[in-house]
Amino acid sequence: MSTVSWCDGQSLENHYGWSGNPIPVSVPKACRQIGSSFAFPFHRDLESDPKARLALALYREAVTVNSVPFEFLSYFKILNIFWKDKKITTKGGIVTHEIVDGIRNIMPLLQDSLAIDRISAISKKNSDVAAYLYESGRCAIAHAYATPLVDPDDVTDVHRLSADMPIVREIAERLIESKLNIRRTLY
């Protein structure tokens, strides 16, 4: 399911319900839209690569979950496969996170017009877009004990995360393609 979701770039749910008379019968829940490619032949042995399997599962989770904050966080979890949250000190003595540096380095490679436009908009208010995505996105969603934090009932938070989504989604997709060599192109 995760492979099909990746190849089609859309959701695919793994839920079942029950129906029937005195004897329950399992019935698959209707998917939002069944994938069209069916991804075969895929030409990639995912069984021997746990990082690849996890990345595709997290991608499917991101495109399937019905929550903007959790979709954002699921893409960030893909980034976390490659870059850790640990603090590092740069040559200039600046303390940052490995994941922030990774984001900072990959952002110039992004090509999606929505992502590029959003990076431009963010940079007008925040000098470090990568740190903004980490702190006001990932950390604000994952933690509720400090500011900034994301309130799922606050439409401004959900709107902001929706606007930021093309950036983290494209970064996750680029990492899956470049670092794990998993292409969407069918052969």
Coordinates of C-alpha atoms in Angstrom, one line a residue:
M1 CA 0.0 0.0 0.0
S2 CA 2.8 2.4 0.8
T3 CA 4.5 1.8 -2.5
V4 CA 1.2 2.5 -4.4
S5 CA 0.6 5.6 -2.4
W6 CA 4.2 6.8 -3.2
C7 CA 3.9 6.1 -6.9
D8 CA 0.5 7.9 -7.2
G9 CA 1.3 10.6 -4.7
Q10 CA -2.1 10.2 -3.0
S11 CA -3.7 8.6 0.0
L12 CA -4.4 5.0 0.5
E13 CA -6.0 3.9 3.7
N14 CA -5.6 0.6 5.6
H15 CA -8.9 0.5 7.6
Y16 CA -11.5 -2.1 7.7
G17 CA -15.0 -2.1 9.1
W18 CA -17.5 -4.8 10.0
S19 CA -20.9 -5.7 8.5
G20 CA -23.3 -8.5 8.4
N21 CA -26.0 -10.2 10.3
P22 CA -25.3 -12.4 13.4
I23 CA -21.9 -13.2 12.0
P24 CA -19.7 -10.1 11.4
V25 CA -17.9 -9.9 8.0
S26 CA -15.0 -7.6 7.4
V27 CA -15.5 -5.0 4.7
P28 CA -12.7 -2.8 3.4
K29 CA -13.3 0.9 3.9
A30 CA -13.5 2.9 0.7
C31 CA -10.3 4.8 -0.1
R32 CA -10.5 8.4 -1.1
Q33 CA -9.2 7.6 -4.5
I34 CA -7.6 4.3 -5.5
G35 CA -4.2 4.7 -7.1
S36 CA -3.9 4.5 -10.8
S37 CA -0.4 3.3 -11.4
F38 CA -0.4 0.2 -9.2
A39 CA 3.4 0.6 -9.3
F40 CA 4.4 -2.6 -10.9
P41 CA 7.0 -3.5 -11.8
F42 CA 8.5 -1.3 -9.1
H43 CA 12.2 -2.4 -9.6
R44 CA 13.2 -1.8 -6.0
D45 CA 13.7 -4.4 -3.2
L46 CA 12.2 -2.7 -0.2
E47 CA 12.3 -5.7 2.0
S48 CA 16.0 -5.4 2.5
D49 CA 15.9 -1.7 3.2
P50 CA 14.1 -0.7 6.4
K51 CA 14.7 3.0 5.9
A52 CA 13.0 2.8 2.5
R53 CA 10.1 0.9 3.9
L54 CA 9.7 3.3 6.8
A55 CA 10.0 6.4 4.5
L56 CA 7.3 5.1 2.2
A57 CA 5.0 4.2 5.1
L58 CA 5.4 7.7 6.6
Y59 CA 4.7 9.2 3.2
R60 CA 1.5 7.2 2.9
E61 CA 0.6 8.3 6.4
A62 CA 1.2 11.9 5.5
V63 CA -0.9 11.9 2.4
T64 CA -3.7 9.9 4.1
V65 CA -4.0 11.5 7.5
N66 CA -6.9 13.9 7.9
S67 CA -5.1 16.5 10.0
V68 CA -2.9 19.3 8.7
P69 CA -0.6 19.3 11.7
F70 CA -0.1 15.5 11.6
E71 CA 0.4 15.6 7.8
F72 CA 3.2 18.2 8.4
L73 CA 4.7 16.1 11.2
S74 CA 4.6 12.9 9.1
Y75 CA 6.7 14.6 6.4
F76 CA 9.1 15.9 9.1
K77 CA 9.4 12.3 10.3
I78 CA 10.7 11.4 6.9
L79 CA 13.3 14.2 7.2
N80 CA 14.2 12.7 10.6
I81 CA 15.2 9.4 9.0
F82 CA 18.1 11.3 7.3
W83 CA 18.8 14.1 9.8
K84 CA 18.6 13.9 13.6
D85 CA 17.3 16.5 16.0
K86 CA 20.6 16.6 17.8
K87 CA 22.2 20.0 18.4
I88 CA 25.4 20.7 16.6
T89 CA 27.8 23.7 16.7
T90 CA 28.8 25.1 13.4
K91 CA 32.3 26.4 12.5
G92 CA 31.1 29.9 13.4
G93 CA 30.1 28.8 16.9
I94 CA 26.4 28.9 16.1
V95 CA 24.4 26.1 17.8
T96 CA 21.8 24.6 15.5
H97 CA 20.2 21.2 14.8
E98 CA 21.4 18.7 12.2
I99 CA 17.9 18.6 10.7
V100 CA 17.8 22.4 10.4
D101 CA 21.1 22.3 8.5
G102 CA 19.8 19.6 6.3
I103 CA 16.7 21.6 5.4
R104 CA 18.8 24.7 4.9
N105 CA 21.1 22.8 2.4
I106 CA 18.3 21.2 0.4
M107 CA 16.0 24.2 0.1
P108 CA 17.9 25.8 -2.9
L109 CA 17.2 22.5 -4.8
L110 CA 13.4 22.8 -4.5
Q111 CA 11.5 23.4 -7.7
D112 CA 7.8 23.4 -6.8
S113 CA 6.4 26.9 -7.4
L114 CA 4.3 26.8 -4.2
A115 CA 7.3 25.8 -2.1
I116 CA 9.5 28.5 -3.7
D117 CA 6.8 31.2 -3.2
R118 CA 6.3 30.2 0.4
I119 CA 10.1 30.2 1.1
S120 CA 10.1 33.8 -0.3
A121 CA 7.2 34.8 1.9
I122 CA 8.6 33.3 5.0
S123 CA 12.1 34.8 4.4
K124 CA 10.5 38.3 4.5
K125 CA 9.6 37.8 8.2
N126 CA 12.2 35.1 9.3
S127 CA 15.8 35.3 8.3
D128 CA 16.3 31.5 8.8
V129 CA 13.5 29.6 6.9
A130 CA 14.8 26.2 8.0
A131 CA 14.8 27.1 11.7
Y132 CA 11.3 28.6 11.3
L133 CA 10.0 25.3 9.7
Y134 CA 11.6 23.3 12.5
E135 CA 10.5 25.5 15.4
S136 CA 7.2 26.8 14.3
G137 CA 6.2 23.7 12.5
R138 CA 7.7 20.4 13.8
C139 CA 8.4 21.5 17.4
A140 CA 5.2 23.5 17.7
I141 CA 3.2 20.5 16.6
A142 CA 5.0 17.9 18.6
H143 CA 5.2 19.8 21.9
A144 CA 2.5 21.7 23.9
Y145 CA 4.6 22.9 26.8
A146 CA 6.2 25.9 25.2
T147 CA 5.7 28.5 22.5
P148 CA 5.4 28.5 19.7
L149 CA 2.8 25.8 19.7
V150 CA 0.1 24.7 17.2
D151 CA -3.5 24.8 18.4
P152 CA -5.5 22.5 16.0
D153 CA -8.6 24.6 16.7
D154 CA -6.8 27.8 15.7
V155 CA -7.5 28.4 12.0
T156 CA -4.5 30.7 11.6
D157 CA -2.2 27.8 12.7
V158 CA -3.8 25.4 10.3
H159 CA -3.7 27.9 7.5
R160 CA 0.0 28.7 8.1
L161 CA 0.9 25.0 8.2
S162 CA -1.1 24.4 5.0
A163 CA 0.9 27.1 3.3
D164 CA 4.2 25.6 4.6
M165 CA 3.3 22.1 3.6
P166 CA 4.6 22.2 0.0
I167 CA 8.1 22.9 1.3
V168 CA 8.3 19.9 3.7
R169 CA 6.5 17.7 1.3
E170 CA 8.9 18.4 -1.5
I171 CA 11.9 18.0 0.8
A172 CA 10.6 14.6 1.9
E173 CA 10.0 13.6 -1.7
R174 CA 13.5 14.7 -2.8
L175 CA 15.1 12.7 0.1
I176 CA 13.2 9.6 -0.8
E177 CA 14.2 9.9 -4.4
S178 CA 17.8 11.0 -4.0
K179 CA 18.9 9.3 -0.8
L180 CA 16.9 6.1 -1.1
N181 CA 16.9 5.9 -4.9
I182 CA 13.1 5.4 -5.0
R183 CA 11.7 7.0 -8.1
R184 CA 8.0 7.5 -8.9
T185 CA 8.6 6.8 -12.6
L186 CA 7.3 3.5 -13.8
Y187 CA 9.4 1.4 -16.1

